Coordinates of C-alpha atoms and ligand atoms in Angstrom, one line a residue:
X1 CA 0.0 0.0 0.0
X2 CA 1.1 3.3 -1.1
X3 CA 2.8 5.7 1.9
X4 CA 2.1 9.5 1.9
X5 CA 6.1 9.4 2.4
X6 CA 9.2 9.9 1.0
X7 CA 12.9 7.6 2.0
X8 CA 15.6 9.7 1.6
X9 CA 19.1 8.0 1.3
X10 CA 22.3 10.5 2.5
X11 CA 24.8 9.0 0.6
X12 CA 27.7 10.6 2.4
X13 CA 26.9 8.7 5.8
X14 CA 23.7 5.5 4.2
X15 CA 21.5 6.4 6.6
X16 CA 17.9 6.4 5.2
X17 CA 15.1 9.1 6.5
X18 CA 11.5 8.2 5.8
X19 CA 9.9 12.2 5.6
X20 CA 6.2 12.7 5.5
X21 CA 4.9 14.2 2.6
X22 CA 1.7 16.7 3.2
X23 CA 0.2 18.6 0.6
X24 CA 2.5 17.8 -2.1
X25 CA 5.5 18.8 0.3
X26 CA 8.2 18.0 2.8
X27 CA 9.0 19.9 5.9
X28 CA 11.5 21.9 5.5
X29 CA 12.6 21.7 9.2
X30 CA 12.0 17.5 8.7
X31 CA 16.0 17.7 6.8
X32 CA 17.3 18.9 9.8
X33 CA 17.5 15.7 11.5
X34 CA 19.9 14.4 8.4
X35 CA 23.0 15.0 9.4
X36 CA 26.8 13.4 8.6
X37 CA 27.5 13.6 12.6
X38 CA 26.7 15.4 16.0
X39 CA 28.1 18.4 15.7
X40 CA 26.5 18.8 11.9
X41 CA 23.6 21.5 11.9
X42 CA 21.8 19.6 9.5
X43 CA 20.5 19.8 6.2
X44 CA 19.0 22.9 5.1
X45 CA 17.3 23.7 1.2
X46 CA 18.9 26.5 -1.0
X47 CA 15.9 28.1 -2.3
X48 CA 16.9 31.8 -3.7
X49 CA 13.6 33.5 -4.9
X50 CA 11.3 30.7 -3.1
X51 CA 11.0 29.7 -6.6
X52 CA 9.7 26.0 -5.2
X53 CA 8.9 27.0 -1.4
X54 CA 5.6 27.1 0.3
X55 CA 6.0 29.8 3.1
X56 CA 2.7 29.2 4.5
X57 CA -0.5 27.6 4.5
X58 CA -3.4 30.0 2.9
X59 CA -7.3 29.9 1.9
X60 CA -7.4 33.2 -0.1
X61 CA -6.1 32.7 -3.5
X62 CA -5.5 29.7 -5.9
X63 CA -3.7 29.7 -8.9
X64 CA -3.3 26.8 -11.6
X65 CA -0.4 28.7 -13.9
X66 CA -0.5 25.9 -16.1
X67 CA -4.4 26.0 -16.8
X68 CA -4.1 30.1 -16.1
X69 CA -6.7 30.1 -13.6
X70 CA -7.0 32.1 -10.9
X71 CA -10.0 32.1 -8.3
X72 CA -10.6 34.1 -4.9
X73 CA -11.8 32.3 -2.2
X74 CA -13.2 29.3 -4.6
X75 CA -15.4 32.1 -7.4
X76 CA -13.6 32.3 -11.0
X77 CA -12.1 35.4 -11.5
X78 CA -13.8 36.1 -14.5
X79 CA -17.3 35.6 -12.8
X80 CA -16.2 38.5 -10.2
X81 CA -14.9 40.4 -12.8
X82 CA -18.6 40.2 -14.4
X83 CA -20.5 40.0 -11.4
X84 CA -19.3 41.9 -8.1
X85 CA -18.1 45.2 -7.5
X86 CA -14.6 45.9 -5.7
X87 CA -15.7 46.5 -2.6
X88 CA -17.7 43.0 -2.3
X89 CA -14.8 41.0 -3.9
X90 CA -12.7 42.8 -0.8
X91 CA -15.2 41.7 1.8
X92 CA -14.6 37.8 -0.1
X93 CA -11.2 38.3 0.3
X94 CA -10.4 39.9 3.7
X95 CA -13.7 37.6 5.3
X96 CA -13.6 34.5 3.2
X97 CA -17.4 34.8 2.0
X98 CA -19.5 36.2 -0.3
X99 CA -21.6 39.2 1.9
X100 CA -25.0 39.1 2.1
X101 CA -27.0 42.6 1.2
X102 CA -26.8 43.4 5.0
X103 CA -23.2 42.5 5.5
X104 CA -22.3 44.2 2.1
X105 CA -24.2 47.1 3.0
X106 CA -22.4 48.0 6.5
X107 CA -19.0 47.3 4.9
X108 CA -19.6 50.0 2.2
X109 CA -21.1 52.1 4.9
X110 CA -18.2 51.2 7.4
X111 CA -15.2 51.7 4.6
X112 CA -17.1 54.9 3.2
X113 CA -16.6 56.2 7.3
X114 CA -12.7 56.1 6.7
X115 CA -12.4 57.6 3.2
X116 CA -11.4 61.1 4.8
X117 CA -7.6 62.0 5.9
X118 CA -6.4 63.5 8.9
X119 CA -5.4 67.5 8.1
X120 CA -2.1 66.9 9.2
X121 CA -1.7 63.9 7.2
X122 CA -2.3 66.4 4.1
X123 CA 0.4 68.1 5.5
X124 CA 2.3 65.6 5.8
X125 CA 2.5 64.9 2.5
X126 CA 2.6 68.4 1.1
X127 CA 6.3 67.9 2.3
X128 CA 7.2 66.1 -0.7
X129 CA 8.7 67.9 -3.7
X130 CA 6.0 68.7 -6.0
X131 CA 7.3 66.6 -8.7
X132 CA 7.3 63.5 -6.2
X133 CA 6.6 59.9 -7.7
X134 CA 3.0 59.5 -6.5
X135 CA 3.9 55.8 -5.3
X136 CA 6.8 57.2 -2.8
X137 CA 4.2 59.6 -1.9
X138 CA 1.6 56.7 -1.0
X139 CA 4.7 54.1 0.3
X140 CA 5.7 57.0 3.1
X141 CA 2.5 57.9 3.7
X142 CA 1.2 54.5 4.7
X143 CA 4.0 54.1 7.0
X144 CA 3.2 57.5 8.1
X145 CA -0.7 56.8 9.0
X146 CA 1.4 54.2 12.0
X147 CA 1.5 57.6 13.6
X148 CA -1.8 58.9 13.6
X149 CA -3.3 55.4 14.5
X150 CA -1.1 53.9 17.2
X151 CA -4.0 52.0 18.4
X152 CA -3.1 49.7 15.6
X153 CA -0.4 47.5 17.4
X154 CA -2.5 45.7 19.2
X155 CA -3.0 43.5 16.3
X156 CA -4.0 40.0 18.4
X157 CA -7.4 42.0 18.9
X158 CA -9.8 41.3 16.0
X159 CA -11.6 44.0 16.3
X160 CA -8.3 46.5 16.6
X161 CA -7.3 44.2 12.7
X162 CA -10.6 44.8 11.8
X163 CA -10.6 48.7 12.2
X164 CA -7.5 48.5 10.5
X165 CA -8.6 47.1 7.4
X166 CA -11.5 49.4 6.9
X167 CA -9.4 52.7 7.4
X168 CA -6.4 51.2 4.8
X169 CA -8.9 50.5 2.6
X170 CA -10.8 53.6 2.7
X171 CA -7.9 55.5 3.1
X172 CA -6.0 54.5 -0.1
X173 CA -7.7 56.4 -2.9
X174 CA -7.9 59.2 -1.0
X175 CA -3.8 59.2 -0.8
X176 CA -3.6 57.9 -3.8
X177 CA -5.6 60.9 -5.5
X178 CA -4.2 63.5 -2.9
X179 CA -0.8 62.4 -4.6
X180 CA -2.1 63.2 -8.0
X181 CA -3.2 66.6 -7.3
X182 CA -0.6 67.4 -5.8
X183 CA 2.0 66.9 -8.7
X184 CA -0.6 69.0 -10.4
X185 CA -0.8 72.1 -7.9
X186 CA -5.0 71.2 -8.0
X187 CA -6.7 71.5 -4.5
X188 CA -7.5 68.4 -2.8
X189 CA -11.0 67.4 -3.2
X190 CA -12.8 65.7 -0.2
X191 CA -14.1 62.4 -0.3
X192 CA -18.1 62.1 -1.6
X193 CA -19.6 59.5 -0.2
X194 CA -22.5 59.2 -2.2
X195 CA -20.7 58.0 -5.0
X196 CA -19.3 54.2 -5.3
X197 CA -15.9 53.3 -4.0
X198 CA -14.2 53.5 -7.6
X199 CA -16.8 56.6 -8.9
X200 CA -15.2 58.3 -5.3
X201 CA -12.0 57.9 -6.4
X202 CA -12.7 59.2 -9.4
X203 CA -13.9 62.4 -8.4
X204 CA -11.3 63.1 -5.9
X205 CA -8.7 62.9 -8.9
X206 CA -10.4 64.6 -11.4
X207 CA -13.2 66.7 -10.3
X208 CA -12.8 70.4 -10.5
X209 CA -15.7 72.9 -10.6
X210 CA -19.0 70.5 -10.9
X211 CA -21.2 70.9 -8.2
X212 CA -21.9 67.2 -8.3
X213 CA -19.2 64.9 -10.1
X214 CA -21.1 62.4 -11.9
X215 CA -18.3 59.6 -13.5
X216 CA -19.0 58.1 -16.7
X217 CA -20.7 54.5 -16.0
X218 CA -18.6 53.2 -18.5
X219 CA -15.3 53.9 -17.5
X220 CA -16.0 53.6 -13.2
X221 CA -17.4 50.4 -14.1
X222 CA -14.0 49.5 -16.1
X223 CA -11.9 50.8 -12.9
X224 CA -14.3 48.4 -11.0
X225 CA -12.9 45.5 -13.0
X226 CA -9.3 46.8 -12.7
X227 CA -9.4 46.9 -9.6
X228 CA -11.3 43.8 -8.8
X229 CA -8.5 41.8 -11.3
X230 CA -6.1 43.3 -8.9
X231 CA -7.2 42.9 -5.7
X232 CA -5.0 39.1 -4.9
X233 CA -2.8 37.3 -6.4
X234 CA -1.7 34.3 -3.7
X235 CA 2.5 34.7 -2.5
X236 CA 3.7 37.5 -5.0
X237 CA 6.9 39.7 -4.0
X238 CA 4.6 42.2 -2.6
X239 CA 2.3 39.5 -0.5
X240 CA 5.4 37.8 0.8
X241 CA 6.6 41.6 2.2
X242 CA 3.4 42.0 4.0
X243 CA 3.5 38.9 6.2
X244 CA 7.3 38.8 6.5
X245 CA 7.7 42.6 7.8
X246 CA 4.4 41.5 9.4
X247 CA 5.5 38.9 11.0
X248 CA 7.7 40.7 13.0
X249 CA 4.1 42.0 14.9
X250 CA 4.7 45.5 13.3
X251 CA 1.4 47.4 13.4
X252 CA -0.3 47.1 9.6
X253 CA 0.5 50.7 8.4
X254 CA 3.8 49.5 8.5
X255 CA 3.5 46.3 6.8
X256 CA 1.4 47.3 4.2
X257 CA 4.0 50.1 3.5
X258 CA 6.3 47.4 2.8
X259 CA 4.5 45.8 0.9
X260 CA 3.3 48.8 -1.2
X261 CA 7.5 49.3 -1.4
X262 CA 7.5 45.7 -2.9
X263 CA 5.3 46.4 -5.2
X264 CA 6.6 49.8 -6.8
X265 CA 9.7 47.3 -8.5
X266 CA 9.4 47.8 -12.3
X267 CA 9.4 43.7 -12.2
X268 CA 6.1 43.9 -9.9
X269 CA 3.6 46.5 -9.8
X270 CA 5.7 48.9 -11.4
X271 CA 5.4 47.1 -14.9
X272 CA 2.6 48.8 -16.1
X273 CA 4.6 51.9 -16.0
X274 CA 7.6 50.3 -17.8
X275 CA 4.8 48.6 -20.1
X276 CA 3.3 51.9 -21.5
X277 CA 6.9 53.8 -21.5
X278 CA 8.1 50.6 -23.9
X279 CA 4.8 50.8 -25.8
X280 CA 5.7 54.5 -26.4
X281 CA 8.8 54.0 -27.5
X282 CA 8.5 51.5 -29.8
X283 CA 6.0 53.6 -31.2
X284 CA 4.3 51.7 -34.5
X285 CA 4.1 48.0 -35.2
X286 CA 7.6 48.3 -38.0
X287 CA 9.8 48.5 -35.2
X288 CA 8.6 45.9 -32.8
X289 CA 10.6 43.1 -35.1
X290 CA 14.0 45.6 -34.4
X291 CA 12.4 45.6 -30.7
X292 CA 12.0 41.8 -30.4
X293 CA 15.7 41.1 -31.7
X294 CA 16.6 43.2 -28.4
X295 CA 14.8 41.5 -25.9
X296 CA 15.6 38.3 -27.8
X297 CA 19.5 39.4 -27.7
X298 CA 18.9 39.8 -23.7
X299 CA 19.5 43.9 -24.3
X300 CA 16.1 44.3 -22.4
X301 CA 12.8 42.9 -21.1
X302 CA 9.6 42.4 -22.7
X303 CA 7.3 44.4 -20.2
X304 CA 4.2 43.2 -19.3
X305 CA 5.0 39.6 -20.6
X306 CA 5.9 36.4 -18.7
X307 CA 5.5 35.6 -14.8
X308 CA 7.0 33.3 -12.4
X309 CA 3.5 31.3 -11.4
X310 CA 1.5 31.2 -15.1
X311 CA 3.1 29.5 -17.3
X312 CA 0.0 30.1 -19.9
X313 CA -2.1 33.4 -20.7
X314 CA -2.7 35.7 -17.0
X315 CA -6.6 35.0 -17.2
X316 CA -6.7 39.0 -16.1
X317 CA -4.5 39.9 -18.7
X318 CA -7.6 38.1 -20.9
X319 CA -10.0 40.2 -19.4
X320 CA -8.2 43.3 -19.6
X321 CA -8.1 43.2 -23.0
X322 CA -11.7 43.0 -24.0
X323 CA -12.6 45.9 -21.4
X324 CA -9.5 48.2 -23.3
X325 CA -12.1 48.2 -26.5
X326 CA -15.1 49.1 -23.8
X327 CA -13.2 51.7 -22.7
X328 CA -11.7 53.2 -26.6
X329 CA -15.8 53.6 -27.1
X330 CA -15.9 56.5 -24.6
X331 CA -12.4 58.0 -24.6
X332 CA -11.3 57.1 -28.2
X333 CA -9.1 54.6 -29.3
X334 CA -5.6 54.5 -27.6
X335 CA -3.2 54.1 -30.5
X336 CA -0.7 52.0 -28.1
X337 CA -3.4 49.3 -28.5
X338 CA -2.1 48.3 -31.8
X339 CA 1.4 48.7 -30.9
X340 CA 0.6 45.9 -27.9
X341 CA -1.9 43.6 -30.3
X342 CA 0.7 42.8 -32.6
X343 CA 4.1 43.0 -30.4
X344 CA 1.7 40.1 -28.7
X345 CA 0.9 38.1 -31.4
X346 CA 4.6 38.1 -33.4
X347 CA 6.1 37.3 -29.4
X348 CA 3.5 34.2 -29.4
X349 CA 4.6 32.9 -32.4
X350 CA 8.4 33.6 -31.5
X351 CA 10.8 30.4 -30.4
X352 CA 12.3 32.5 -27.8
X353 CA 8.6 32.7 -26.1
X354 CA 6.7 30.1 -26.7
X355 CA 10.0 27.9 -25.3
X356 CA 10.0 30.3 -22.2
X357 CA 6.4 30.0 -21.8
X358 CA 6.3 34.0 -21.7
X359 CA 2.7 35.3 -22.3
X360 CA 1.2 38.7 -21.7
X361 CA 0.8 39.3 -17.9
X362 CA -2.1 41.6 -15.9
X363 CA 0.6 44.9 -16.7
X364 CA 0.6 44.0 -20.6
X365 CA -2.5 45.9 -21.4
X366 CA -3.8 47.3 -18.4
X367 CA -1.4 50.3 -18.5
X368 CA -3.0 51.4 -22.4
X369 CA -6.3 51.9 -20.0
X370 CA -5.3 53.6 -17.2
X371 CA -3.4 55.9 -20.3
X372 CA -6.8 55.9 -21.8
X373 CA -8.8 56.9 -18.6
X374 CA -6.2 60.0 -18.1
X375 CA -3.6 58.9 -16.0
X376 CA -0.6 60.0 -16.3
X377 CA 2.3 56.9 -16.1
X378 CA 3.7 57.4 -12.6
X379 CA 0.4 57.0 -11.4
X380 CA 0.0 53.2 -12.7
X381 CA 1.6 51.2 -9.9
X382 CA -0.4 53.8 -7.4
X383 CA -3.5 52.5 -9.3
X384 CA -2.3 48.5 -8.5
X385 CA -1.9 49.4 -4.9
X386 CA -5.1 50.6 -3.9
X387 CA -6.9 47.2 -4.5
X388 CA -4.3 44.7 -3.8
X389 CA -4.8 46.4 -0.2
X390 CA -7.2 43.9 0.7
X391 CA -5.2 41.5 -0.9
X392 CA -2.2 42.2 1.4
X393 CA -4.5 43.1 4.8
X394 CA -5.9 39.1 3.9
X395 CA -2.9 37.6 3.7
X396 CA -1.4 39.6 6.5
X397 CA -4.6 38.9 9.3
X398 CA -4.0 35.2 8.1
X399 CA -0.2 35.5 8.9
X400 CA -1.0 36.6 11.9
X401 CA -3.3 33.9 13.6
X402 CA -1.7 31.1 11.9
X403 CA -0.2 29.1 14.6
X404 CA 2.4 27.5 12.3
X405 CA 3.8 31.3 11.5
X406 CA 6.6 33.2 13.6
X407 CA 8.8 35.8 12.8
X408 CA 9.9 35.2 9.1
X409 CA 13.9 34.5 9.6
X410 CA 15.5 32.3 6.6
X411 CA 18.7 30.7 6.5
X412 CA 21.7 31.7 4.4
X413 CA 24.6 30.0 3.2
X414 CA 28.1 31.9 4.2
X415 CA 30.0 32.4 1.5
X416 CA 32.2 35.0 3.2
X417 CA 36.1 35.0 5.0
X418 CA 36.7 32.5 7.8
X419 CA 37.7 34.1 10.5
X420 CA 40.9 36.8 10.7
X421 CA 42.4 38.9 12.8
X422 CA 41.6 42.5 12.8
X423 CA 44.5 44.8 11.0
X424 CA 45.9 47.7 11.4
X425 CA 45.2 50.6 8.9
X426 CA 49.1 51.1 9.0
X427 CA 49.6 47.5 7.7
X428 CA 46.6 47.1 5.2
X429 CA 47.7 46.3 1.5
X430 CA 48.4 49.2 -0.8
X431 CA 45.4 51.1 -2.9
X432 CA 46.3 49.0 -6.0
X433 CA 46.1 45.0 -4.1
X434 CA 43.2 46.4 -1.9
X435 CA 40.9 47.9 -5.2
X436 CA 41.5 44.3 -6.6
X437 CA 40.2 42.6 -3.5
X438 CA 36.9 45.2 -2.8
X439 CA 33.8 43.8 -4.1
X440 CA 34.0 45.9 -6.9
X441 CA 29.8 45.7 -9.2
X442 CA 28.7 44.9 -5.5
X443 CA 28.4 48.2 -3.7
Ligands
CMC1 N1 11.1 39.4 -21.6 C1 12.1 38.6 -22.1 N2 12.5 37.5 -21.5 C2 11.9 37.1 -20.4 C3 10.9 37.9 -19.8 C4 10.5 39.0 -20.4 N3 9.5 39.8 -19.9 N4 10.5 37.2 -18.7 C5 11.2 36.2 -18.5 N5 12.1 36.1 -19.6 C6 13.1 35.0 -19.8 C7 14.3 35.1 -18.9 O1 15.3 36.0 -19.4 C8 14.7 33.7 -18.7 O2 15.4 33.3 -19.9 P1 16.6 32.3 -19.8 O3 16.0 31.0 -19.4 O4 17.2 32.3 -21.2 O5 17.6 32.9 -18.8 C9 13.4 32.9 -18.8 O6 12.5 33.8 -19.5 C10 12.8 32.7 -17.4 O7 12.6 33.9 -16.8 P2 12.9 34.2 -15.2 O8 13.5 35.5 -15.1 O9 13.7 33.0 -14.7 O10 11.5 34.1 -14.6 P3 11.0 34.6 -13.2 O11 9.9 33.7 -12.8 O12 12.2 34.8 -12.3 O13 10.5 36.1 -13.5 C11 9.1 37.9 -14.0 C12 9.2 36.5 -13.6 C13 7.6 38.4 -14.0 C14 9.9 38.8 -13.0 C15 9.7 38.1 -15.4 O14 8.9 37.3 -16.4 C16 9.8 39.5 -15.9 O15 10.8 40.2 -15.5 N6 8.8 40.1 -16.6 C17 8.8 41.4 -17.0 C18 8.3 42.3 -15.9 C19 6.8 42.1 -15.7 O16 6.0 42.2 -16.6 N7 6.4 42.0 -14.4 C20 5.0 41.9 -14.0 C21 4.6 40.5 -13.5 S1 2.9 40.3 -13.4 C22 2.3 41.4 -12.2 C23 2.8 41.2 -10.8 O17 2.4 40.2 -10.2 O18 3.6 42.0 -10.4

């Protein structure tokens, strides 16, 4: 009869281990025990990136990259897409279910309570030079809200985590949009909360005389899906910064400034950005062949293409596509939309990518929208952190009561000196023998 095990034979001492095998994986820890003596510390994994490590145990988001699904909480992300609204996908995600009309209804009610900012918070961030990136604008102000909020810390309270989650979530478009009219010199506009979550945000970044700011259906309802297609996306560089700076008990201001950090890397969040700018410079289909030979030649990246997890098309990506042409029909046709069609299609007939497995990603199209809707570049990878906030409060609040979790604290292997002696300046080698032995490309 088959065993939910696996023998492992050390060949340097032919001692066998029998490991359990759990969910398609071995304890980590379970090597420890194989060791060629007493004194060895015993065997450890090498794992740079994580590529083929499972940090922790979670309920919230399941990707097949092979298939290129992706679900929240069990529901296809395409029936969300078509279906809910942000702000009920966020109550899925941070509470596991879908909310009834009651529950839905007090969530809206309870985030639309903590759209506003503190005054000083404005000031705050009036600090920043006006022509600021608008995602170090939002990455120090999270931190900074740790300050006006220190009730936070007591984050084994669910109640405290819960009050938490509805002020970052309600918070973010507001600092978000504060950041955008400030790089313009436009006056802040306060939060109306008679509008939707997305048709708020909307107004606080574009609103300027109207009496009532009325968004076009079309496009909020597009910034809906956006933001719904953005909201998870299981152990990603940013999710892995939440619960690892979380784990330390930080309060979640903190964390999620972190993770927002994380997420501002032109090979995260920040690809949108790089996306659009590499749109614009290739400029018209003719020079995407000179353009492929590049990438092809390793000179640069394909933006927006290929991902460590789907090894297929992003099912977002999918989606984003077909609401670009949605969009085109109220704001005109963006002209990068061709530029990306067929830089897509000669890339999916290219060796180089279909051998990699390299298709478009959620930052392959969504960028020539955001462009579309009016916003300028830098504010892209802003426009990925406001949703994936309940993304990153989910998989932090599960961090935190997960027995199995303590402080995140991996291993390394030391490649450095063995012990010497410390030397004298007098003595030290001359400029020429010493520039030879610095760690010169390093630092
Ligand atoms: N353009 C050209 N070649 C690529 C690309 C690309 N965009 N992505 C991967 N490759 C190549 C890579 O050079 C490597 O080739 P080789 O085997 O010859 O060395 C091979 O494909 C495997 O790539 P990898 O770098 O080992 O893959 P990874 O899992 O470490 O990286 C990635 C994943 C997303 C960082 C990478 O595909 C990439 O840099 N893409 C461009 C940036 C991007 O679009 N990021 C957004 C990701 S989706 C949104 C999000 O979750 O943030």
């Amino acid at each position: 009869m088959a065993k939910d095990t696996i023998s492992v034979t050390d060949n340097r001492t032919g001692k066998t281990y029998e490991l359990p095998i759990e969910n398609g994986t071995i304890r980590a820890m379970d090597l420890r025990q194989i060791k060629v003596d007493k004194e060895d510390f015993g065997l450890m994994t090498y794992d740079p990136s994580l590529g083929n490590t499972a940090s922790c145990k979670s309920a919230i988001t399941f990707i097949d990259g092979d298939k290129g699904i992706l679900r929240y909480r069990g529901y296809p992300i395409d029936q969300l897409a078509e279906k809910s609204t942000y702000l009920e996908t966020a109550y899925l995600i941070v509470k596991g279910e879908l909310p009834n009309r009651e529950h839905l209804d007090a969530w809206t009610y309870n985030i639309t309570m903590h759209t506003m900012l503190h005054e000083n918070t404005k000031k705050f961030m009036e600090g920043f030079r006006y022509d600021a990136h608008p995602m170090g604008m939002l990455v120090g102000t999270v931190a900074a809200l740790s300050t006006f909020y220190p009730d936070a810390k007591d984050i084994h309270d669910i109640e405290c985590r819960r009050l938490q989650v509805r002020r970052l979530i309600g918070k973010m478009p507001t600092i978000a949009a504060y950041a955008y009219r400030y790089s313009l010199g436009l006056p802040y506009v306060q939060p109306d909360n008679e509008l939707t979550y997305c048709g708020n945000f909307l107004s606080m970044l574009f609103r300027m005389t109207e009496r009532n700011y009325k968004p076009n259906p079309v496009l909020e309802r597009a910034l809906e899906v956006l933001f719904i297609l953005h909201a998870d996306h299981e152990q990603n560089c940013s999710a892995n910064a939440m619960r690892a700076v979380g784990s330390s008990r930080v309060d979640p201001y903190s964390a999620t400034a972190a993770a927002a950090a994380a997420l501002y890397g032109p090979l995260h969040g920040g690809a949108n950005e790089e996306a659009v700018n590499m749109l614009q410079e290739i400029g018209s289909a003719d020079k995407i062949p000179a353009f492929i030979k590049s990438v092809k030649a390793g000179e640069r990246k394909l933006m927006g293409f290929g991902h460590r997890v789907y090894k297929n098309y992003d099912p977002r990506a999918k989606i984003i596509k077909k609401i670009a042409y949605e969009v085109f029909e109220v704001t005109g046709r963006n002209p990068l939309i061709d530029v990306a069609v067929e830089l897509e299609r000669i890339a999916l007939e290219d060796e180089y990518f279909i051998s990699r497995k390299l298709y478009p990603n959620v930052d392959f199209y969504s960028g020539i929208i955001y462009q579309a809707l009016g916003f300028p570049a830098s504010l892209f990878p802003v426009l990925f952190a406001i949703p994936r906030t309940s993304g990153w409060l989910a998989q932090w609040a599960e961090n935190v009561i997960d027995p199995d979790q303590k402080i995140t604290r991996p291993r390394q292997i030391f490649t450095g000196e063995a012990e010497r002696s410390y030397v004298p300046i007098e003595t030290r080698p001359a400029p020429q023998t010493l520039e030879r032995k610095l760690l010169r490309g390093r630092l």
